[in-house]
Short mmCIF file of C-alpha atoms and ligand atoms in Angstrom, two decimals:
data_model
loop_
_atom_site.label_atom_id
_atom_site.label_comp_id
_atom_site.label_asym_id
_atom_site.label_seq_id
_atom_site.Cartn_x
_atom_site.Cartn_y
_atom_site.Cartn_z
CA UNK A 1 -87.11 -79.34 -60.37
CA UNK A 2 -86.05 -80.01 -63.56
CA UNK A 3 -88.40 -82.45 -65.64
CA UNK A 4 -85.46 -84.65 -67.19
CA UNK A 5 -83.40 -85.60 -63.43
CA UNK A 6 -87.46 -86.77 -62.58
CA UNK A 7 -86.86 -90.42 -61.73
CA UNK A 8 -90.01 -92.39 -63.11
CA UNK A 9 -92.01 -93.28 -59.89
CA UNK A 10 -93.77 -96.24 -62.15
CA UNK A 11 -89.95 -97.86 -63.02
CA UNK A 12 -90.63 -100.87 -60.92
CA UNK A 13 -93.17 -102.02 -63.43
CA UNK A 14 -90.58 -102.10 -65.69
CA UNK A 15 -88.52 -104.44 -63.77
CA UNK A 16 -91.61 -106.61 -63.29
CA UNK A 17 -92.23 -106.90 -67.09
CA UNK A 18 -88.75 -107.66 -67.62
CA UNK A 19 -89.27 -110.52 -64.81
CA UNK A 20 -91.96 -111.50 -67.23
CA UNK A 21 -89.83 -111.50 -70.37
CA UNK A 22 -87.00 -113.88 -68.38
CA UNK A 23 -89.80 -116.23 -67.78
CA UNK A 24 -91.29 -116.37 -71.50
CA UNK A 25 -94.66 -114.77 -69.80
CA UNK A 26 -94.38 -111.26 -71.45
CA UNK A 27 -97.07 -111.08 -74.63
CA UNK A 28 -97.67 -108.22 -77.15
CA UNK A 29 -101.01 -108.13 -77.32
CA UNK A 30 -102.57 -109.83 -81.25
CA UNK A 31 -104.27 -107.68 -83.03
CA UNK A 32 -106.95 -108.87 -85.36
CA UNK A 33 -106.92 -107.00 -88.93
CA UNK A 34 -110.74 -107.81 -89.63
CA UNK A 35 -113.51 -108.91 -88.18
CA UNK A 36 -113.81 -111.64 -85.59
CA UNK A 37 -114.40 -115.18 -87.35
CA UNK A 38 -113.50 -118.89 -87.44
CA UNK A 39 -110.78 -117.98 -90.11
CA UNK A 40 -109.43 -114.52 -89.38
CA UNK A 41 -105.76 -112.73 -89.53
CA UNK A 42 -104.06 -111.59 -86.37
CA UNK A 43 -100.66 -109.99 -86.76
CA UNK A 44 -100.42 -110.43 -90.42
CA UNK A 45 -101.18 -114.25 -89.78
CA UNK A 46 -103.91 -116.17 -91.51
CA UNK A 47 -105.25 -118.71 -88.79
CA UNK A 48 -107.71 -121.05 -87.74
CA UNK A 49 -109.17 -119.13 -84.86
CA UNK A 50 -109.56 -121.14 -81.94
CA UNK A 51 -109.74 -118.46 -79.51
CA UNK A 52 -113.02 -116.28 -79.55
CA UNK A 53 -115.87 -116.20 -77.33
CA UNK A 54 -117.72 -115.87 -80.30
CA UNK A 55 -119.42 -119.51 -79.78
CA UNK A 56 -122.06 -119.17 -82.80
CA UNK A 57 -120.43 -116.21 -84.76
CA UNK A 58 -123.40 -114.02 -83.49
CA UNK A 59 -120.69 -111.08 -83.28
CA UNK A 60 -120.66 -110.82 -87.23
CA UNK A 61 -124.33 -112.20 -87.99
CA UNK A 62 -126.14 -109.64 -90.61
CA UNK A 63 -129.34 -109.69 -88.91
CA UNK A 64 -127.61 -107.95 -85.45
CA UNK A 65 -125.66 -105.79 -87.80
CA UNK A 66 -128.17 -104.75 -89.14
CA UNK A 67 -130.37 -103.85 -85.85
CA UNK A 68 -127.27 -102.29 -84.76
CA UNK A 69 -127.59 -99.63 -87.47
CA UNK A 70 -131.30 -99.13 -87.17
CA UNK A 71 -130.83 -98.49 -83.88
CA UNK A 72 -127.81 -95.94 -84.25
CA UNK A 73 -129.76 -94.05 -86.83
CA UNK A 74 -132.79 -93.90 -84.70
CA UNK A 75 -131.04 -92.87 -81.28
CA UNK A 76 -127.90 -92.17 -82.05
CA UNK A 77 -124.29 -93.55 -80.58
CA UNK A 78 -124.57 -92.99 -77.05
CA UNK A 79 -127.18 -93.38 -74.30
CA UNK A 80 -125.54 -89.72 -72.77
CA UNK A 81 -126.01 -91.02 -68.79
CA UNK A 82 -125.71 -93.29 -66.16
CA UNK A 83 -128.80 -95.33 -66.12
CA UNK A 84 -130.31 -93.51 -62.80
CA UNK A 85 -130.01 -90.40 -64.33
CA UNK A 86 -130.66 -90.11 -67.94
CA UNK A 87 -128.93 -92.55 -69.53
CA UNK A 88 -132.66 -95.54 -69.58
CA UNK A 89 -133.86 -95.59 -72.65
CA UNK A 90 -136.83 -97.25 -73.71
CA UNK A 91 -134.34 -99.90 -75.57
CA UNK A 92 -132.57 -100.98 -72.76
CA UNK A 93 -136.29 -101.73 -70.70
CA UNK A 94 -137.24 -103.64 -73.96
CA UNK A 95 -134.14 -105.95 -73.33
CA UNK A 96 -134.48 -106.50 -70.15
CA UNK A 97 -137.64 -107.48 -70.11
CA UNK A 98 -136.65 -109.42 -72.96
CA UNK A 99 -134.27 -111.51 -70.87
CA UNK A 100 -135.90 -112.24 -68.06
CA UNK A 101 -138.60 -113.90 -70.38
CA UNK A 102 -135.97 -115.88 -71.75
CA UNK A 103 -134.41 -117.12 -68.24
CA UNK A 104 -137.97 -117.55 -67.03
CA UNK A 105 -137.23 -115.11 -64.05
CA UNK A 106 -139.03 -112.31 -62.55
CA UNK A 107 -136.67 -109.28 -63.35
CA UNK A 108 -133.30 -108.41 -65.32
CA UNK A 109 -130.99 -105.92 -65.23
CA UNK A 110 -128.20 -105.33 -67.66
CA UNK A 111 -124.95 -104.28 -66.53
CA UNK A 112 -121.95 -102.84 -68.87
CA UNK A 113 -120.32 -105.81 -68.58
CA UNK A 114 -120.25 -109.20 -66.95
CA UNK A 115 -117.24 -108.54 -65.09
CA UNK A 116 -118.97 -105.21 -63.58
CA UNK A 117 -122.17 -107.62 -63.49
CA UNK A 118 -120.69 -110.07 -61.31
CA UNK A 119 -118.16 -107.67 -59.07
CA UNK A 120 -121.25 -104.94 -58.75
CA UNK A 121 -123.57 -107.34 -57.66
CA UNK A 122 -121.59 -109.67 -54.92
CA UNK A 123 -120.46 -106.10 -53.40
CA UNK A 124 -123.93 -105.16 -53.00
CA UNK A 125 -125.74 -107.93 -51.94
CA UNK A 126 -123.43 -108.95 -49.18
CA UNK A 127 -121.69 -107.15 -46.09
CA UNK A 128 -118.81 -107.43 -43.97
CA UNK A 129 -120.96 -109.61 -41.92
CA UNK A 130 -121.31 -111.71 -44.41
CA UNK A 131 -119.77 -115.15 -45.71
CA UNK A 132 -119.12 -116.12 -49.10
CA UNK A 133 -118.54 -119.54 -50.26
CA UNK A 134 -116.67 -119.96 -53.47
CA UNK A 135 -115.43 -122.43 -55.72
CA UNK A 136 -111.18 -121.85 -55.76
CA UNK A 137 -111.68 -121.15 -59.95
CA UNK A 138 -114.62 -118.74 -60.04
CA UNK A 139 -114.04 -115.97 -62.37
CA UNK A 140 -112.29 -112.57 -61.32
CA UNK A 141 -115.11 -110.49 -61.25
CA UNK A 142 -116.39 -112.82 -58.43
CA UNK A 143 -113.08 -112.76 -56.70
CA UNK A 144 -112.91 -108.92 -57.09
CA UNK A 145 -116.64 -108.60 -56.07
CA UNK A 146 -116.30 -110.83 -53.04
CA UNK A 147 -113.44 -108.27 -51.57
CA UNK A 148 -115.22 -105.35 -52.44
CA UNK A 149 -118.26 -106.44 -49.88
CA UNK A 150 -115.61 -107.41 -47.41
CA UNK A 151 -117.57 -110.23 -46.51
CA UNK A 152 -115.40 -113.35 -45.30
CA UNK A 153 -114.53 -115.63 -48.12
CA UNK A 154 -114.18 -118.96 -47.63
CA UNK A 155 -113.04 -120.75 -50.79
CA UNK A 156 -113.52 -124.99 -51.99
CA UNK A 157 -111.53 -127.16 -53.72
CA UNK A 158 -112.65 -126.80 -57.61
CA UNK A 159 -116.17 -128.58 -57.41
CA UNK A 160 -115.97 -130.07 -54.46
CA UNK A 161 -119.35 -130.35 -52.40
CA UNK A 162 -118.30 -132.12 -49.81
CA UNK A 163 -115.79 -129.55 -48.88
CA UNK A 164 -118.26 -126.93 -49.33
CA UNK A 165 -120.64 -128.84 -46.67
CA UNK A 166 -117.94 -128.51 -44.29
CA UNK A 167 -117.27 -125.33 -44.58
CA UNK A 168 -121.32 -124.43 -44.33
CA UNK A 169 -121.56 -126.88 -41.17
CA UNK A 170 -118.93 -124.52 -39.20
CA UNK A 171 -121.08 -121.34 -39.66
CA UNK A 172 -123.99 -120.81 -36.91
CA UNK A 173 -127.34 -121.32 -38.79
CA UNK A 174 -128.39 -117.63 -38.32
CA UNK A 175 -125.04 -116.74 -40.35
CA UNK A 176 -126.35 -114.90 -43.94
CA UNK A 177 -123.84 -116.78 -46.53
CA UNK A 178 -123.57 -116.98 -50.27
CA UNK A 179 -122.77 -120.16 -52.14
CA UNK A 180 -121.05 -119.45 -55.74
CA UNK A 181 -120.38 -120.99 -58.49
CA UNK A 182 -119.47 -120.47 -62.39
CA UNK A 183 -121.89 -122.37 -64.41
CA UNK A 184 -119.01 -123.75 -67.01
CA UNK A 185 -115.35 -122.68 -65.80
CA UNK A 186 -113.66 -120.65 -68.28
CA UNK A 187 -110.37 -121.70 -68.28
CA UNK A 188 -111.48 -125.84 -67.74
CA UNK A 189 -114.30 -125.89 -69.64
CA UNK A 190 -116.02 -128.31 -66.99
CA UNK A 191 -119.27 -127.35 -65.36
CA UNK A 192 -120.12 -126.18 -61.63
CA UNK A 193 -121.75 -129.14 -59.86
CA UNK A 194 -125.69 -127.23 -59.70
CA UNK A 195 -128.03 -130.09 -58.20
CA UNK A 196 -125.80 -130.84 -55.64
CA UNK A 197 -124.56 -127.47 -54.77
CA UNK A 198 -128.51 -126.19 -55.17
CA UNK A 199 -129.33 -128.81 -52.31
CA UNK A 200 -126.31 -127.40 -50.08
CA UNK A 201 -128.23 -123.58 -50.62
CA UNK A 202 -131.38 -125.14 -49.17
CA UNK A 203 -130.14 -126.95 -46.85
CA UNK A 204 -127.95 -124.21 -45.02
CA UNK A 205 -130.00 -121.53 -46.40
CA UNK A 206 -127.59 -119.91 -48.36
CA UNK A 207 -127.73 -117.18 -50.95
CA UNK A 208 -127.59 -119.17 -54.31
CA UNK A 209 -125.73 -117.45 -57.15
CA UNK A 210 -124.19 -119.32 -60.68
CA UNK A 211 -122.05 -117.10 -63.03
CA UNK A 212 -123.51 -118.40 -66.57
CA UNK A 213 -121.50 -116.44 -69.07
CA UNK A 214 -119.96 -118.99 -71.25
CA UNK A 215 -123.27 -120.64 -70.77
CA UNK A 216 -125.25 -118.17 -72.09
CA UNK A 217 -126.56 -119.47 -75.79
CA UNK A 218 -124.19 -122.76 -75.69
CA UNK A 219 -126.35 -124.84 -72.61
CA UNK A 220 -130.03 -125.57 -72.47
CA UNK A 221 -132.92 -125.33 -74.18
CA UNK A 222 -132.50 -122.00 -77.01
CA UNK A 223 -128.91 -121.44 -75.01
CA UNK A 224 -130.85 -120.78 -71.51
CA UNK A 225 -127.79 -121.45 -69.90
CA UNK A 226 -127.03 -124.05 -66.89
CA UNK A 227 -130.03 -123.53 -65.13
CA UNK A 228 -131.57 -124.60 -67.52
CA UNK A 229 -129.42 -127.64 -68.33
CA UNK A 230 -130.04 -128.79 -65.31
CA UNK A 231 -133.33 -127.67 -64.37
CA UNK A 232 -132.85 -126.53 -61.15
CA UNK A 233 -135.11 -123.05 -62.31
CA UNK A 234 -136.18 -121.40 -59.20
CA UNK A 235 -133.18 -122.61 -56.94
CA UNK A 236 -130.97 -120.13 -58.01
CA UNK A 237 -131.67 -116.74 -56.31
CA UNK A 238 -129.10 -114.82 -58.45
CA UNK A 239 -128.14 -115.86 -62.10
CA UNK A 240 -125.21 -114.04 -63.95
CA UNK A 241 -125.07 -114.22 -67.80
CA UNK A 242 -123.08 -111.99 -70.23
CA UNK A 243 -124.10 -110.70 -73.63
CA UNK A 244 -119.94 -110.48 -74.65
CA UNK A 245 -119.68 -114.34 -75.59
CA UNK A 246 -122.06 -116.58 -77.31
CA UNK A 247 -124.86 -113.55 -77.94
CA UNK A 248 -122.00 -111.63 -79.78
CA UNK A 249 -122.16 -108.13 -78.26
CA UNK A 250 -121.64 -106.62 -75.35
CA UNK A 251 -122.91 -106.27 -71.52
CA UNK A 252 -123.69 -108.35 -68.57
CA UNK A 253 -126.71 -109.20 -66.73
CA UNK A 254 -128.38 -110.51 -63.70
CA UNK A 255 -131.76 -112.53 -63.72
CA UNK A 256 -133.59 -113.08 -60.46
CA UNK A 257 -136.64 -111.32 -58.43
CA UNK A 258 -137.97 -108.38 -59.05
CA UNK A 259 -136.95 -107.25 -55.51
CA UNK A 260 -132.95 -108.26 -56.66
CA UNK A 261 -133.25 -106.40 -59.36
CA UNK A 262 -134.68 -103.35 -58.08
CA UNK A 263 -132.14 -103.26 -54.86
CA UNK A 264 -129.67 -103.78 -57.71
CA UNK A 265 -130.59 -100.13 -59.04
CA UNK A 266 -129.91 -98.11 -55.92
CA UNK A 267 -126.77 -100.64 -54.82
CA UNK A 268 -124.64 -102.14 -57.10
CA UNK A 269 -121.78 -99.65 -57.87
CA UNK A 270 -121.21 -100.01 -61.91
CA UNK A 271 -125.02 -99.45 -62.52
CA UNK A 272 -124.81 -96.04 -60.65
CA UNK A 273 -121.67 -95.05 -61.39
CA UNK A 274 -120.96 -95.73 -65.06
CA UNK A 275 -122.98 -94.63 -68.46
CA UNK A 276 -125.32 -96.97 -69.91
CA UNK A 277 -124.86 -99.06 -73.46
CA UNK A 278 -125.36 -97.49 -76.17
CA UNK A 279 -128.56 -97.92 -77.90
CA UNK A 280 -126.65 -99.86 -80.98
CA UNK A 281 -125.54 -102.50 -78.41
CA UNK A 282 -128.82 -103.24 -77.05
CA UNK A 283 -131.04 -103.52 -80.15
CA UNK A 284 -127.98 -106.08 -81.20
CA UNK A 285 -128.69 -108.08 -77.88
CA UNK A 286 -132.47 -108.15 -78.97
CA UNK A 287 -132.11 -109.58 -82.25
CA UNK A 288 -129.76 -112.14 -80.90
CA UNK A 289 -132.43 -113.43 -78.82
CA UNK A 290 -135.15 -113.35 -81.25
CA UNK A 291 -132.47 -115.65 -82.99
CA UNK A 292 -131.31 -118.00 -80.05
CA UNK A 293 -135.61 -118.22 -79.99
CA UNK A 294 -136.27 -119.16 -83.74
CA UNK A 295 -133.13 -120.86 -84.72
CA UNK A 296 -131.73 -123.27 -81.88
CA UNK A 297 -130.13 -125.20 -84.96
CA UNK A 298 -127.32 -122.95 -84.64
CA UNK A 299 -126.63 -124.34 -81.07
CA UNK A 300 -126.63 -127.71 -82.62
CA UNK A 301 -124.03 -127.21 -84.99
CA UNK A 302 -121.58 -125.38 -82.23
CA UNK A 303 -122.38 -128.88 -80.20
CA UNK A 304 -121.52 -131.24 -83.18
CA UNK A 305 -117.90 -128.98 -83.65
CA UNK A 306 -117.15 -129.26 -80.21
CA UNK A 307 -117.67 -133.22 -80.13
CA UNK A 308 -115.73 -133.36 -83.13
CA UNK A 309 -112.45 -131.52 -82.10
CA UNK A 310 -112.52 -132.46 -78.55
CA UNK A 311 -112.37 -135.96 -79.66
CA UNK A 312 -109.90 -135.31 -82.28
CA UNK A 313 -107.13 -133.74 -79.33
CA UNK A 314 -107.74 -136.84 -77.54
CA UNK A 315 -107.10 -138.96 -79.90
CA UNK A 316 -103.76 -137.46 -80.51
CA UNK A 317 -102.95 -138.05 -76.98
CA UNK A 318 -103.13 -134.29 -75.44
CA UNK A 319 -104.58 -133.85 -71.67
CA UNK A 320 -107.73 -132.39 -72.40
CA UNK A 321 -108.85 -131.80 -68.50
CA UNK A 322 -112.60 -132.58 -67.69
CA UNK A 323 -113.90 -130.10 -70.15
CA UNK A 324 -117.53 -130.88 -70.88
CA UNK A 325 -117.97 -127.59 -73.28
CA UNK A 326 -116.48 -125.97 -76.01
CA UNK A 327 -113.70 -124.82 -74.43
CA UNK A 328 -111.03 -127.55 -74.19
CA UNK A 329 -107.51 -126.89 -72.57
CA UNK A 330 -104.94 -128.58 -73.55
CA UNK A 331 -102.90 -128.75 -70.55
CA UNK A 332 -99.17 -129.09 -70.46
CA UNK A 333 -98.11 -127.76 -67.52
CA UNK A 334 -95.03 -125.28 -67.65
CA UNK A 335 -96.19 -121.84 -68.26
CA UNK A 336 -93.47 -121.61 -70.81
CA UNK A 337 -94.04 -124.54 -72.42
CA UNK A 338 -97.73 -123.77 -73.09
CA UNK A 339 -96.67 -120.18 -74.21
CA UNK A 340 -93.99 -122.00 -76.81
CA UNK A 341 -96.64 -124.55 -77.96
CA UNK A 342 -99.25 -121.49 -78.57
CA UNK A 343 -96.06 -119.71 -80.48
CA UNK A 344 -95.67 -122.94 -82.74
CA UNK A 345 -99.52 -123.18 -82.96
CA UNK A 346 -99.54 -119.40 -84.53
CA UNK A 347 -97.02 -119.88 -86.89
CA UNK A 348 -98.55 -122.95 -88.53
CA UNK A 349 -102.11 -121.23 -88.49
CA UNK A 350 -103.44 -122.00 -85.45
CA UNK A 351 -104.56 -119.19 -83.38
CA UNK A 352 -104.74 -120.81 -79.51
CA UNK A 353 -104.32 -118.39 -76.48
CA UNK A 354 -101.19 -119.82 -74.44
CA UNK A 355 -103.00 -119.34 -70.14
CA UNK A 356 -100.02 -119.17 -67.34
CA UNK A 357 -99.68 -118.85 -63.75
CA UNK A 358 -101.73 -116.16 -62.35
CA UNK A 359 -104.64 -116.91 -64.67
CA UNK A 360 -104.41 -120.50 -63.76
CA UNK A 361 -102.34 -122.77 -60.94
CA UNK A 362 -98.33 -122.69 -61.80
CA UNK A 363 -97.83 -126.70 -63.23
CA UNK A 364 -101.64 -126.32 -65.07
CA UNK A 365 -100.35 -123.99 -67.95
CA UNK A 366 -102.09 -124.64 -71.18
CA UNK A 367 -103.34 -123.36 -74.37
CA UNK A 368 -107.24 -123.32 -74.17
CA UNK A 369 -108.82 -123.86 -77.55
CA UNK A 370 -112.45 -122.51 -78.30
CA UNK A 371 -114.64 -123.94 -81.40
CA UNK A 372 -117.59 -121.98 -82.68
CA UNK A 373 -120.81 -122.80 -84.91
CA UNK A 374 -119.03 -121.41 -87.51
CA UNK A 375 -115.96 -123.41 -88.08
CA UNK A 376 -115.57 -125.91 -91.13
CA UNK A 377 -115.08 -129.35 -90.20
CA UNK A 378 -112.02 -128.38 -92.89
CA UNK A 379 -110.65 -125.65 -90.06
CA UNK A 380 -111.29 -127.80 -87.35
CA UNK A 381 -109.14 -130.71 -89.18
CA UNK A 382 -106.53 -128.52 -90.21
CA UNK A 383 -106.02 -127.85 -86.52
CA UNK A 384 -106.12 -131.00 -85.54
CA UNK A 385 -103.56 -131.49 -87.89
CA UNK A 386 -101.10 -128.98 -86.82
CA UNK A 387 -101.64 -129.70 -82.98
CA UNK A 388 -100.73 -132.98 -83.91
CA UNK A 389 -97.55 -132.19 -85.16
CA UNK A 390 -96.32 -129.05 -83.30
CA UNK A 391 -97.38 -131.28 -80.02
CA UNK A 392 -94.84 -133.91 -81.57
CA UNK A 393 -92.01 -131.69 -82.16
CA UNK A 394 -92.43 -130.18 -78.40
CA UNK A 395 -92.57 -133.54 -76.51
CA UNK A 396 -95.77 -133.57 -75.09
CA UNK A 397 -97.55 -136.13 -76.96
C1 PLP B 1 -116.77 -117.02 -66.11
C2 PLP B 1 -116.80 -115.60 -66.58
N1 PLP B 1 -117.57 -114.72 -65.93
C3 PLP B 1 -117.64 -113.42 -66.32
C4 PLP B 1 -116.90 -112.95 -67.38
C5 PLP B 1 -116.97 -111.51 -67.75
O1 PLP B 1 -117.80 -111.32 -68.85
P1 PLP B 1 -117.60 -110.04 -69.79
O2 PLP B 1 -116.56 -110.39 -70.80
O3 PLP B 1 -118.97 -109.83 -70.36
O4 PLP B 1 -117.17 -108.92 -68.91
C6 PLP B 1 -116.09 -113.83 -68.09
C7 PLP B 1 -115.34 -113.35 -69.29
O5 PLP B 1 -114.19 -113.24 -69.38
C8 PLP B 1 -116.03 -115.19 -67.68
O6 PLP B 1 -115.24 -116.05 -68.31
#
């Protein structure tokens, strides 16, 4: 047949992504012309960046860059295998072992992501026999991992314990069930109820499992995360964090008993399937907790920004949401809206990700703004100041 009369099998994505343009949801992905920082140029565009996980600017600090290097020129670029194979190297043990000390928990194992860390490890530890109880705004990777096990899901209203009771009061006792939650919600910024929903686990005997990644080096003591926060250590069987956000680099991990972990090895699909970090990424993950150890101070300052700006977009009269962390939405509503409002935002210097319908409900569209430890109170007025006046010229405030 002749190539050119081939009619594209893939043209209905096409027609979706011009559904997408009609409904001012289609982005061009930015594209940042440096390094990541609290001032950086996207697109040509000089802006306040508000929208990095990058919570204390660990991604650009000279003391991982440096280990980073070391590490490349002692072991070179890649680890070569999947970690059951050939692909553990000494380094990756060394930061393991490394974390668990630091969550105070038997056993760790690093996954190539947090996504993969999450999805490998629901879809391993639980069946098609199985129940999982979810919040409705956990994370993808928890969504993704609950189908893989094809477990039943049964999903709560956001926080809601109550509803979560009910649902664990219909299931016969002998039933094995998970109970999930993200430590702080990503696109809220609010934090999973843990007391409460650690009493439900014992009660019912479920499976206990919090999602901590943008927890990880923003909550606790040294940035242990929510657990830590609010001390429930030892009631949560399963803890996810990720290395990606506030540690600066890359990788996901779980931290729970040394029986979890090691089931972990021979189950959970990304781990066996998929080549390990390179050795550049896990020295970088060391000396980022050697820091989060010796220099909490940095925390401090990422805590004093966030009180700062949060207050300042209240003040101006935007719906901030329940946030409790450094990530503060400012919700608007209409998907378009928030996408215009994140357009505006650019142009004046403000770089604050516009989040629509699928990512979050239809009428809850917003941009969702980030601060870091390394923002100026200078940046973080000048922001204040041009949400203030782009939110004017819009109608929402
Ligand atoms: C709540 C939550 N869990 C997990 C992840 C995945 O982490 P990573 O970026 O390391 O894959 C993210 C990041 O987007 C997240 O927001």
């Amino acid at each position: 047949m002749n190539a050119l009369a081939r009619i594209d099998p893939l043209q209905y994505l096409t027609a979706e992504l011009d559904q997408l343009a009609a409904q001012g949801l289609r982005r061009p992905l930015r594209v940042l012309e440096h390094e990541q920082g609290a001032r950086a140029t996207f697109d040509d565009q000089a802006v306040v960046n508000l929208s990095s996980n990058n919570y204390l600017g660990l991604a650009t600090h000279p003391t991982l860059r440096q280990a980073a290097l070391a590490a490349t020129q002692e072991l070179g670029v890649g680890s070569g295998s999947v970690r059951t194979i050939a692909g553990t190297m000494a380094i990756h043990l060394e930061l393991e072992r490394r974390l668990a000390a630091f969550k105070k928990t038997e056993a760790v194992v690093v996954f190539q992501s947090g996504f993969a860390a999450n999805a490998g490890t629901v879809s391993a530890v639980l069946t098609r026999d199985d129940v999982i109880v979810s919040d409705e705004l956990n994370h993808a990777s928890i969504i993704d991992g609950a189908r893989l096990s094809r477990a039943t899901i049964k999903v709560f209203p956001h926080r809601d314990v109550d509803a979560a009771r009910r649902i664990l009061n219909d299931l016969p006792a002998a039933q094995r069930k998970l109970l999930i939650t993200d430590g702080v919600f990503s696109m809220d910024g609010d934090l999973g109820p843990l007391p409460a929903l650690c009493d439900l686990a014992e009660e019912y005997g479920c499976i206990m499992m919090v999602d901590d990644a943008h927890a990880s080096g923003v909550f606790g003591s040294n940035g242990r995360g929510t657990i830590d926060h609010f001390n429930v250590h030892g009631r949560v069987d399963i803890q996810v964090g990720t290395l990606s956000k506030a540690v600066g680099v890359l990788g996901g991990y779980v931290a729970g008993s040394g029986a979890l972990v090691e089931f972990l090895h021979h189950r959970a699909r990304p781990f066996l399937f998929s080549t390990s970090h390179p050795p550049a990424v896990a020295a970088a993950c060391i000396a980022a907790i050697d820091l989060l150890e010796r220099e909490p101070g940095i925390i401090d300052r990422l805590w004093e920004n966030t009180r700062f700006f949060k207050e300042g977009l209240r003040e101006l009269g935007f719906d901030t949401g329940t946030s409790e962390s450094p990530i503060t939405p400012v919700i608007v509503g209409d998907g378009a809206l928030a996408m215009r409002l994140s357009d505006e935002l650019f142009r004046a210097g403000v770089f604050a990700q516009g989040i629509a319908f699928p990512t979050v409900a239809r009428d809850r569209a917003r941009v969702r703004t980030i601060v870091t430890s390394t923002h100026a109170r200078e940046d973080l007025q000048f922001a204040l100041d041009v949400f203030g006046r782009v939110g004017r010229q819009l109608g929402i405030i």
